[in-house]
Tab-separated table of C-alpha atoms and ligand atoms in Angstrom:
chain	number	residue	atom	x	y	z
A	1	MET	CA	-19.322	-9.452	-1.599
A	2	LYS	CA	-21.038	-12.582	-2.785
A	3	ARG	CA	-19.739	-15.000	-5.381
A	4	THR	CA	-22.574	-14.008	-7.714
A	5	ASP	CA	-21.650	-10.314	-7.363
A	6	LEU	CA	-18.137	-11.150	-8.531
A	7	LEU	CA	-19.430	-13.176	-11.489
A	8	HIS	CA	-21.749	-10.323	-12.354
A	9	ILE	CA	-18.781	-7.944	-12.469
A	10	VAL	CA	-16.899	-10.233	-14.859
A	11	GLN	CA	-19.963	-10.540	-17.053
A	12	LYS	CA	-20.323	-6.797	-17.218
A	13	HIS	CA	-16.697	-5.654	-17.353
A	14	GLY	CA	-14.761	-8.687	-18.555
A	15	ALA	CA	-11.648	-10.318	-17.102
A	16	PRO	CA	-9.092	-9.798	-15.758
A	17	VAL	CA	-10.571	-7.251	-13.412
A	18	TYR	CA	-10.011	-5.936	-9.899
A	19	ALA	CA	-13.148	-5.628	-7.758
A	20	TYR	CA	-13.172	-3.699	-4.472
A	21	ASP	CA	-15.844	-3.909	-1.806
A	22	SER	CA	-16.481	-0.495	-0.230
A	23	ASN	CA	-18.226	-2.147	2.723
A	24	LYS	CA	-15.093	-3.982	3.794
A	25	ILE	CA	-13.009	-0.809	3.573
A	26	ILE	CA	-15.527	1.052	5.718
A	27	SER	CA	-15.711	-1.718	8.327
A	28	GLN	CA	-11.910	-1.908	8.594
A	29	PHE	CA	-11.744	1.863	8.989
A	30	ASN	CA	-14.349	1.728	11.742
A	31	ARG	CA	-12.649	-1.179	13.471
A	32	LEU	CA	-9.383	0.721	13.720
A	33	THR	CA	-11.153	3.892	14.850
A	34	ASP	CA	-13.045	1.959	17.546
A	35	ALA	CA	-9.867	0.339	18.846
A	36	PHE	CA	-8.497	3.810	19.624
A	37	LYS	CA	-11.675	5.498	20.793
A	38	GLY	CA	-9.969	6.270	24.113
A	39	VAL	CA	-7.642	8.738	22.368
A	40	ASN	CA	-8.941	12.316	22.174
A	41	ASN	CA	-7.363	13.108	18.823
A	42	LEU	CA	-6.966	10.134	16.536
A	43	ARG	CA	-5.879	10.534	12.956
A	44	LEU	CA	-5.822	7.762	10.349
A	45	ASN	CA	-3.893	8.706	7.231
A	46	TYR	CA	-4.633	6.145	4.549
A	47	ALA	CA	-1.417	5.101	2.747
A	48	ALA	CA	-2.259	5.949	-0.858
A	49	LYS	CA	0.356	3.698	-2.399
A	50	ALA	CA	-1.587	0.577	-1.399
A	51	LEU	CA	-4.441	1.419	-3.770
A	52	SER	CA	-4.530	4.859	-5.306
A	53	ASN	CA	-7.614	4.925	-7.516
A	54	LEU	CA	-9.442	8.259	-7.170
A	55	ALA	CA	-12.665	6.521	-6.130
A	56	ILE	CA	-10.859	4.809	-3.249
A	57	LEU	CA	-9.233	8.097	-2.222
A	58	ARG	CA	-12.628	9.842	-2.311
A	59	LEU	CA	-14.133	7.046	-0.212
A	60	MET	CA	-11.348	7.469	2.373
A	61	ASN	CA	-11.833	11.229	2.421
A	62	SER	CA	-15.574	10.776	2.999
A	63	LEU	CA	-14.813	8.560	6.016
A	64	GLY	CA	-12.743	11.342	7.573
A	65	SER	CA	-9.402	9.737	6.814
A	66	GLY	CA	-6.294	11.749	6.056
A	67	LEU	CA	-3.824	10.662	3.404
A	68	ASP	CA	-0.270	9.381	3.639
A	69	THR	CA	1.677	10.014	0.452
A	70	VAL	CA	5.163	9.046	-0.682
A	71	SER	CA	5.509	11.039	-3.909
A	72	ILE	CA	4.499	14.439	-5.232
A	73	GLN	CA	2.210	12.629	-7.666
A	74	GLU	CA	0.342	10.972	-4.799
A	75	VAL	CA	0.013	14.391	-3.158
A	76	LYS	CA	-1.565	15.723	-6.372
A	77	LEU	CA	-3.901	12.718	-6.609
A	78	GLY	CA	-4.989	13.319	-3.029
A	79	LEU	CA	-5.709	16.989	-3.661
A	80	LEU	CA	-7.646	16.045	-6.791
A	81	ALA	CA	-9.681	13.555	-4.758
A	82	GLY	CA	-10.735	16.354	-2.406
A	83	PHE	CA	-8.339	16.014	0.512
A	84	LYS	CA	-7.427	19.325	2.110
A	85	PRO	CA	-3.660	19.961	2.060
A	86	GLU	CA	-3.571	19.846	5.861
A	87	SER	CA	-5.068	16.328	5.757
A	88	ILE	CA	-2.151	15.072	3.717
A	89	ILE	CA	1.188	13.966	5.080
A	90	TYR	CA	4.065	13.585	2.660
A	91	THR	CA	6.487	10.873	3.794
A	92	PRO	CA	8.985	10.273	1.023
A	93	ASN	CA	12.302	8.471	1.137
A	94	GLY	CA	15.340	9.491	-0.853
A	95	VAL	CA	13.646	12.266	-2.844
A	96	SER	CA	15.197	15.574	-3.835
A	97	LEU	CA	14.975	18.797	-1.847
A	98	GLU	CA	13.118	20.301	-4.825
A	99	GLU	CA	10.326	17.724	-4.597
A	100	ILE	CA	9.956	18.326	-0.857
A	101	GLU	CA	9.769	22.073	-1.470
A	102	GLU	CA	7.115	21.495	-4.125
A	103	ALA	CA	5.033	19.489	-1.657
A	104	ALA	CA	5.540	22.113	1.063
A	105	ALA	CA	4.333	24.812	-1.348
A	106	LEU	CA	1.102	22.831	-1.787
A	107	GLY	CA	0.554	23.119	1.964
A	108	VAL	CA	0.888	19.480	2.981
A	109	GLN	CA	2.610	18.217	6.130
A	110	ILE	CA	6.252	17.459	5.372
A	111	ASN	CA	7.956	14.462	6.921
A	112	ILE	CA	11.750	14.296	6.543
A	113	ASP	CA	13.760	11.137	7.033
A	114	ASN	CA	17.394	12.176	6.696
A	115	LEU	CA	19.646	14.782	8.272
A	116	SER	CA	21.087	16.143	5.027
A	117	ILE	CA	17.711	17.262	3.660
A	118	LEU	CA	16.556	18.322	7.134
A	119	GLU	CA	19.506	20.678	7.404
A	120	GLN	CA	19.004	22.117	3.916
A	121	PHE	CA	15.230	22.450	4.290
A	122	GLY	CA	15.491	23.943	7.769
A	123	ALA	CA	18.054	26.526	6.645
A	124	LYS	CA	15.850	27.664	3.756
A	125	HIS	CA	12.374	27.346	5.295
A	126	PRO	CA	12.662	27.628	9.068
A	127	ASP	CA	8.990	28.616	9.325
A	128	ILE	CA	7.504	25.525	7.686
A	129	PRO	CA	6.659	22.919	10.333
A	130	VAL	CA	8.316	19.574	9.744
A	131	CYS	CA	7.762	16.084	11.071
A	132	ILE	CA	10.777	13.830	11.449
A	133	ARG	CA	10.922	10.149	10.728
A	134	ILE	CA	12.834	8.179	13.317
A	135	ASN	CA	14.322	4.729	12.981
A	136	PRO	CA	13.978	3.128	16.426
A	137	HIS	CA	16.235	0.103	15.683
A	138	VAL	CA	14.260	-2.451	17.569
A	139	MET	CA	15.150	-6.095	17.081
A	140	ALA	CA	13.122	-8.837	18.655
A	141	GLY	CA	14.930	-12.069	19.355
A	142	GLY	CA	17.197	-11.546	16.365
A	143	ASN	CA	14.401	-12.547	13.989
A	144	SER	CA	14.375	-9.972	11.210
A	145	ASN	CA	10.754	-10.867	10.425
A	146	ILE	CA	9.552	-9.381	13.663
A	147	SER	CA	12.065	-6.593	13.902
A	148	VAL	CA	11.138	-2.991	13.392
A	149	GLY	CA	13.371	-0.450	11.717
A	150	HIS	CA	16.445	-2.620	11.705
A	151	ILE	CA	19.902	-1.103	11.768
A	152	ASP	CA	20.610	-1.335	8.026
A	153	SER	CA	17.241	-0.003	6.912
A	154	LYS	CA	17.383	2.964	4.533
A	155	PHE	CA	14.374	4.541	6.238
A	156	GLY	CA	14.327	7.118	8.969
A	157	ILE	CA	16.837	9.027	11.057
A	158	SER	CA	18.632	6.753	13.465
A	159	ILE	CA	17.867	7.381	17.132
A	160	HIS	CA	21.616	7.381	17.634
A	161	GLN	CA	21.733	10.600	15.595
A	162	ILE	CA	19.338	12.525	17.838
A	163	PRO	CA	22.107	14.801	19.194
A	164	HIS	CA	23.014	15.834	15.640
A	165	LEU	CA	19.344	16.246	14.783
A	166	LEU	CA	18.799	18.494	17.784
A	167	ARG	CA	21.778	20.611	16.810
A	168	ILE	CA	20.322	21.135	13.318
A	169	VAL	CA	16.943	22.085	14.771
A	170	GLU	CA	18.526	24.541	17.173
A	171	LEU	CA	20.822	26.165	14.613
A	172	THR	CA	18.154	26.543	11.916
A	173	ASN	CA	15.463	27.426	14.445
A	174	MET	CA	13.049	25.185	12.596
A	175	ASN	CA	9.752	23.968	13.989
A	176	ILE	CA	9.379	20.220	14.547
A	177	ASN	CA	5.656	19.533	14.925
A	178	GLY	CA	5.570	15.752	14.617
A	179	ILE	CA	7.538	12.585	15.298
A	180	HIS	CA	7.047	9.553	13.094
A	181	MET	CA	8.126	5.975	12.662
A	182	HIS	CA	7.128	3.466	10.019
A	183	THR	CA	9.220	0.404	10.081
A	184	GLY	CA	7.736	-1.491	7.196
A	185	SER	CA	7.516	-4.688	9.167
A	186	ASP	CA	4.354	-6.419	10.242
A	187	ILE	CA	3.169	-5.945	13.794
A	188	LEU	CA	3.154	-9.560	14.890
A	189	ASP	CA	4.081	-8.988	18.471
A	190	ILE	CA	2.309	-6.101	20.177
A	191	ASP	CA	4.921	-5.866	22.908
A	192	VAL	CA	7.653	-5.324	20.331
A	193	PHE	CA	5.588	-2.546	18.797
A	194	LEU	CA	4.991	-0.977	22.204
A	195	TYR	CA	8.698	-1.157	22.911
A	196	ALA	CA	9.420	0.754	19.688
A	197	SER	CA	6.722	3.246	20.709
A	198	GLU	CA	8.587	3.887	23.970
A	199	ILE	CA	11.587	4.959	21.939
A	200	LEU	CA	9.353	7.315	19.988
A	201	PHE	CA	8.001	8.807	23.236
A	202	GLU	CA	11.510	9.175	24.553
A	203	THR	CA	12.514	11.023	21.370
A	204	ALA	CA	9.386	13.175	21.480
A	205	LYS	CA	10.395	14.617	24.852
A	206	ASN	CA	13.162	16.546	23.067
A	207	PHE	CA	10.673	18.678	21.138
A	208	LYS	CA	8.486	21.297	22.750
A	209	ASN	CA	6.067	22.147	19.913
A	210	LEU	CA	4.713	18.788	18.831
A	211	ASP	CA	1.200	18.465	17.445
A	212	PHE	CA	1.247	14.749	16.708
A	213	ILE	CA	3.022	11.447	17.080
A	214	ASP	CA	2.700	9.148	14.079
A	215	PHE	CA	3.142	5.417	14.676
A	216	GLY	CA	3.175	4.481	10.986
A	217	SER	CA	1.660	1.186	10.044
A	218	GLY	CA	2.395	-2.515	9.810
A	219	PHE	CA	-1.049	-3.840	10.717
A	220	LYS	CA	-1.061	-7.375	9.467
A	221	VAL	CA	-4.118	-8.978	7.902
A	222	PRO	CA	-4.602	-12.735	7.418
A	223	TYR	CA	-3.914	-14.144	3.950
A	224	ARG	CA	-4.714	-17.746	4.665
A	225	GLU	CA	-6.207	-19.758	7.461
A	226	GLY	CA	-4.010	-19.791	10.542
A	227	ASP	CA	-2.105	-16.625	9.563
A	228	ILE	CA	-1.127	-14.379	12.436
A	229	GLN	CA	-2.941	-11.067	12.365
A	230	THR	CA	-2.411	-7.979	14.458
A	231	ASN	CA	-4.700	-7.900	17.463
A	232	ILE	CA	-5.918	-4.356	16.855
A	233	GLU	CA	-8.151	-4.228	19.898
A	234	GLU	CA	-5.389	-5.248	22.295
A	235	LEU	CA	-2.932	-2.848	20.658
A	236	GLY	CA	-5.611	-0.129	20.905
A	237	LYS	CA	-6.071	-0.638	24.635
A	238	LYS	CA	-2.402	-0.746	25.508
A	239	LEU	CA	-1.189	2.063	23.275
A	240	THR	CA	-4.123	4.321	24.227
A	241	THR	CA	-3.252	4.054	27.917
A	242	ARG	CA	0.388	4.746	27.267
A	243	PHE	CA	-0.307	7.586	24.819
A	244	ASN	CA	-2.673	9.361	27.201
A	245	GLU	CA	-0.091	9.046	29.976
A	246	PHE	CA	2.500	10.570	27.704
A	247	CYS	CA	0.210	13.486	26.759
A	248	SER	CA	-0.385	14.267	30.456
A	249	ALA	CA	3.323	14.336	31.131
A	250	TYR	CA	3.973	16.368	27.978
A	251	GLY	CA	1.271	18.822	28.968
A	252	LYS	CA	-0.658	18.796	25.698
A	253	ASP	CA	-3.290	16.649	24.001
A	254	LEU	CA	-1.345	15.464	20.987
A	255	THR	CA	-2.803	13.704	17.971
A	256	LEU	CA	-2.115	9.997	17.651
A	257	ALA	CA	-1.659	9.177	13.971
A	258	PHE	CA	-1.431	5.936	11.990
A	259	GLU	CA	-0.914	5.330	8.284
A	260	PRO	CA	-2.610	2.050	7.445
A	261	GLY	CA	-2.620	0.847	3.843
A	262	LYS	CA	-2.958	-2.909	3.736
A	263	PHE	CA	-5.233	-3.077	6.783
A	264	LEU	CA	-7.842	-0.863	5.137
A	265	VAL	CA	-7.898	-2.216	1.591
A	266	SER	CA	-6.272	-5.657	1.306
A	267	GLU	CA	-9.278	-7.811	2.121
A	268	ALA	CA	-11.643	-5.555	0.176
A	269	GLY	CA	-9.954	-6.503	-3.089
A	270	HIS	CA	-10.664	-9.459	-5.360
A	271	PHE	CA	-8.717	-10.120	-8.515
A	272	LEU	CA	-10.737	-12.039	-11.088
A	273	ALA	CA	-9.093	-13.848	-13.989
A	274	LYS	CA	-10.315	-16.349	-16.560
A	275	VAL	CA	-8.742	-19.762	-17.061
A	276	ASN	CA	-7.346	-20.026	-20.592
A	277	VAL	CA	-5.822	-23.502	-20.445
A	278	VAL	CA	-5.819	-26.499	-18.140
A	279	LYS	CA	-2.594	-28.355	-18.853
A	280	GLN	CA	-1.679	-31.732	-17.450
A	281	THR	CA	2.055	-32.429	-17.319
A	282	THR	CA	3.755	-35.548	-15.971
A	283	SER	CA	3.866	-34.111	-12.461
A	284	THR	CA	1.343	-31.300	-12.188
A	285	VAL	CA	-1.931	-29.892	-13.397
A	286	PHE	CA	-1.489	-26.278	-14.409
A	287	ALA	CA	-4.344	-23.828	-14.667
A	288	SER	CA	-3.222	-20.849	-16.778
A	289	VAL	CA	-5.181	-17.644	-16.401
A	290	ASP	CA	-5.387	-14.586	-18.641
A	291	SER	CA	-3.040	-12.674	-16.351
A	292	GLY	CA	0.393	-12.891	-14.775
A	293	PHE	CA	2.795	-11.007	-12.570
A	294	ASN	CA	2.179	-8.017	-14.811
A	295	HIS	CA	-1.165	-7.701	-12.986
A	296	LEU	CA	-0.446	-9.251	-9.603
A	297	ILE	CA	3.224	-9.428	-8.705
A	298	ARG	CA	3.011	-10.094	-4.970
A	299	PRO	CA	3.267	-13.911	-5.140
A	300	MET	CA	6.445	-13.706	-7.242
A	301	LEU	CA	7.923	-10.623	-5.526
A	302	TYR	CA	7.142	-11.348	-1.898
A	303	GLY	CA	6.002	-14.953	-1.893
A	304	SER	CA	2.539	-13.793	-0.790
A	305	ALA	CA	0.000	-16.580	-0.565
A	306	HIS	CA	-3.192	-15.159	-2.046
A	307	GLU	CA	-6.044	-17.618	-1.605
A	308	ILE	CA	-7.430	-18.774	-4.954
A	309	VAL	CA	-11.063	-19.819	-5.381
A	310	ASN	CA	-12.879	-21.153	-8.436
A	311	ILE	CA	-16.028	-19.057	-8.312
A	312	SER	CA	-17.451	-20.694	-11.453
A	313	ASN	CA	-17.625	-24.154	-9.894
A	314	PRO	CA	-17.984	-23.756	-6.123
A	315	LYS	CA	-19.342	-27.286	-5.610
A	316	GLY	CA	-16.834	-29.064	-7.833
A	317	ARG	CA	-14.590	-31.808	-6.471
A	318	GLU	CA	-11.413	-30.376	-4.977
A	319	ARG	CA	-8.202	-31.143	-6.871
A	320	TYR	CA	-4.613	-29.930	-6.765
A	321	TYR	CA	-3.544	-27.243	-9.221
A	322	SER	CA	-0.644	-24.963	-9.842
A	323	VAL	CA	-2.148	-21.683	-10.922
A	324	VAL	CA	0.060	-19.787	-13.342
A	325	GLY	CA	-0.177	-16.837	-15.717
A	326	TYR	CA	0.311	-16.220	-19.426
A	327	ILE	CA	3.534	-14.212	-19.177
A	328	CYS	CA	6.584	-15.633	-20.940
A	329	GLU	CA	8.424	-16.073	-17.697
A	330	THR	CA	7.703	-18.078	-14.563
A	331	ASP	CA	4.692	-16.395	-13.029
A	332	THR	CA	3.215	-18.725	-10.473
A	333	PHE	CA	0.290	-17.508	-8.398
A	334	GLY	CA	0.065	-20.615	-6.267
A	335	ASN	CA	1.578	-24.103	-6.237
A	336	ASN	CA	-0.361	-27.266	-5.440
A	337	ARG	CA	-3.489	-25.485	-4.289
A	338	ARG	CA	-6.630	-27.429	-3.509
A	339	ILE	CA	-9.273	-25.794	-5.679
A	340	ASN	CA	-12.729	-26.890	-6.851
A	341	GLU	CA	-12.323	-28.632	-10.207
A	342	ILE	CA	-11.243	-26.138	-12.859
A	343	SER	CA	-12.408	-26.105	-16.477
A	344	GLU	CA	-11.221	-23.795	-19.206
A	345	GLY	CA	-13.299	-20.610	-19.110
A	346	ASP	CA	-13.803	-20.704	-15.341
A	347	ILE	CA	-13.248	-17.535	-13.311
A	348	LEU	CA	-10.696	-17.738	-10.513
A	349	CYS	CA	-10.811	-15.248	-7.670
A	350	PHE	CA	-7.560	-14.180	-5.969
A	351	LYS	CA	-8.258	-12.859	-2.498
A	352	ASN	CA	-6.579	-10.085	-0.515
A	353	ALA	CA	-6.070	-8.267	-3.793
A	354	GLY	CA	-6.754	-4.737	-2.602
A	355	ALA	CA	-3.330	-3.634	-1.380
A	356	TYR	CA	-0.213	-3.384	-3.560
A	357	CYS	CA	-1.827	-5.284	-6.413
A	358	PHE	CA	-3.186	-2.923	-9.056
A	359	THR	CA	-0.752	-0.197	-7.986
A	360	MET	CA	2.156	-2.516	-8.819
A	361	ALA	CA	0.708	-3.661	-12.169
A	362	SER	CA	2.693	-3.091	-15.355
A	363	ASN	CA	2.477	-3.514	-19.119
A	364	TYR	CA	5.103	-6.259	-19.240
A	365	ASN	CA	4.646	-8.460	-22.324
A	366	SER	CA	2.772	-5.468	-23.791
A	367	ARG	CA	-0.393	-6.553	-22.035
A	368	TYR	CA	-3.118	-4.214	-20.881
A	369	ARG	CA	-3.554	-3.378	-17.244
A	370	PRO	CA	-6.915	-4.649	-15.953
A	371	ALA	CA	-10.072	-2.699	-15.280
A	372	GLU	CA	-11.020	-1.741	-11.712
A	373	VAL	CA	-14.530	-1.870	-10.329
A	374	LEU	CA	-15.900	-0.606	-7.036
A	375	TRP	CA	-18.772	-2.575	-5.505
A	376	HIS	CA	-20.748	-0.015	-3.532
A	377	GLU	CA	-24.195	-0.442	-1.967
A	378	GLY	CA	-25.071	-3.372	-4.170
A	379	LYS	CA	-23.893	-1.890	-7.456
A	380	ALA	CA	-20.798	-2.203	-9.623
A	381	TYR	CA	-19.113	1.053	-10.612
A	382	LEU	CA	-16.351	1.074	-13.189
A	383	ILE	CA	-13.517	3.135	-11.679
A	384	ARG	CA	-10.816	2.414	-14.262
A	385	GLU	CA	-11.201	1.209	-17.798
A	386	ARG	CA	-9.180	-1.691	-19.072
A	387	GLU	CA	-6.304	-0.387	-21.148
A	388	THR	CA	-6.293	-0.567	-24.922
A	389	PHE	CA	-3.599	-0.728	-27.585
A	390	ASP	CA	-3.393	3.090	-27.520
A	391	ASP	CA	-2.123	2.873	-23.936
A	392	ILE	CA	0.703	0.611	-25.057
A	393	LEU	CA	1.715	3.184	-27.682
A	394	ASN	CA	1.101	6.199	-25.457
A	395	LYS	CA	4.244	8.332	-25.049
A	396	GLN	CA	6.295	6.205	-27.433
A	397	VAL	CA	8.045	8.312	-30.037
A	398	ASP	CA	8.049	6.307	-33.225
A	399	GLN	CA	11.242	7.334	-35.048
A	400	LYS	CA	10.302	5.411	-38.145
A	401	GLU	CA	12.382	7.380	-40.619
A	402	LEU	CA	15.546	6.253	-38.790
A	403	PHE	CA	15.096	2.650	-39.785
A	404	GLU	CA	13.560	2.094	-43.158
A	405	PRO	CA	13.439	-1.525	-44.185
A	406	LYS	CA	16.198	-2.374	-46.724
A	407	LYS	CA	13.899	-3.832	-49.318
A	408	GLU	CA	11.807	-0.715	-49.642
A	409	LYS	CA	14.949	1.389	-50.277
A	410	ALA	CA	15.936	-0.906	-53.113
A	411	ALA	CA	12.487	-0.726	-54.624
A	412	ALA	CA	12.567	3.086	-54.553
A	413	LYS	CA	15.650	3.249	-56.826
B	501	PLP	C1	3.706	1.931	2.714
B	501	PLP	C2	3.615	2.823	3.875
B	501	PLP	C3	2.571	2.681	4.805
B	501	PLP	C4	1.516	1.598	4.704
B	501	PLP	O1	1.946	0.346	5.122
B	501	PLP	P1	0.922	-0.890	5.215
B	501	PLP	O2	1.742	-2.044	5.616
B	501	PLP	O3	0.280	-1.055	3.876
B	501	PLP	O4	-0.121	-0.543	6.216
B	501	PLP	C5	2.530	3.572	5.836
B	501	PLP	N1	3.452	4.562	5.981
B	501	PLP	C6	4.466	4.729	5.100
B	501	PLP	C7	5.431	5.832	5.298
B	501	PLP	C8	4.579	3.871	4.022
B	501	PLP	O5	5.609	4.026	3.167
């Protein structure tokens, strides 16, 4: 997407606004598919929670992606967007048996990540195939940043509990058709990831009726220059070889599944906000935009460094700014960033704003959530309207008769 395309979107739909480039999503999807072209059955299940707008889900479906969901609501969104139930995997954590049964009744692939629910579900529905989520407990060099599925993670069934798991499967006579891991950490070191995969293969040998092995996600994309990113092509080569070997030994061509979220949509997203105030203090120049962590919480929540560009003044002299929001709370987007000179009214573009940005937006400070626009084949399509005051009031029950102002009571006498 060009700078002028982004400005055009702001002109047409106002700011703040999220703009997504369908081209980038498609090229990321193809890149991942190409990296694993040596696998007979590859399945990419897009992780809906990264960006769950219906238009994005429909785009993914049209590419041949499946869908990874973490709530019954995401399952329903996926079905509404045209995914077949069998293309949806439901991978929740800590949800009730009732919600899992509801998802199973819709025909989606169930993935269970604790023994208590596995035992209850298996006893009641031995005929419904279930995938199990394993926690491989791999630590690399003691650095928790590059560890996968660490010991105190709430996700997955510990590999140390496999004997208990097998007992449940045997006693309930349930059908385990998939093995899964998703560690939540970034894949920085391919060898660490491959090591965790070995544990998954080892676990898989215990089950005779598998259809797929799901390696989750964790593909890292660069946020700023010099950032480490996952070498997808190298991972593709190495894991493909190992996976095909495993399938030969297992005696069946299994499906290799991934659930990428960030990798597919992060770089496709641009968050565009207008500068309300440029404020010089004794130590800093602040640029305050018409947004805050109510719209983009990642910098405050995770310390994510989203690159910030002044698209209104691309040739301006570079100066240092702290870019902040308009929320009555500290909501810094970036400290001491070198940005082309900013004037009030300029449009700033926050990059890598596709994944976990809009989906984490809120109405804090009673502000409206932004509009979303999809840039597709040279045109801007509105895919979510900006909220209005009605959305702030929506679902509130105004019990006004409970609290009549004192004065009015006196006047009524
Ligand atoms: C969030 C999530 C993903 C996606 O992770 P990314 O880092 O965005 O690729 C995949 N699988 C599961 C089970 C998830 O919860």
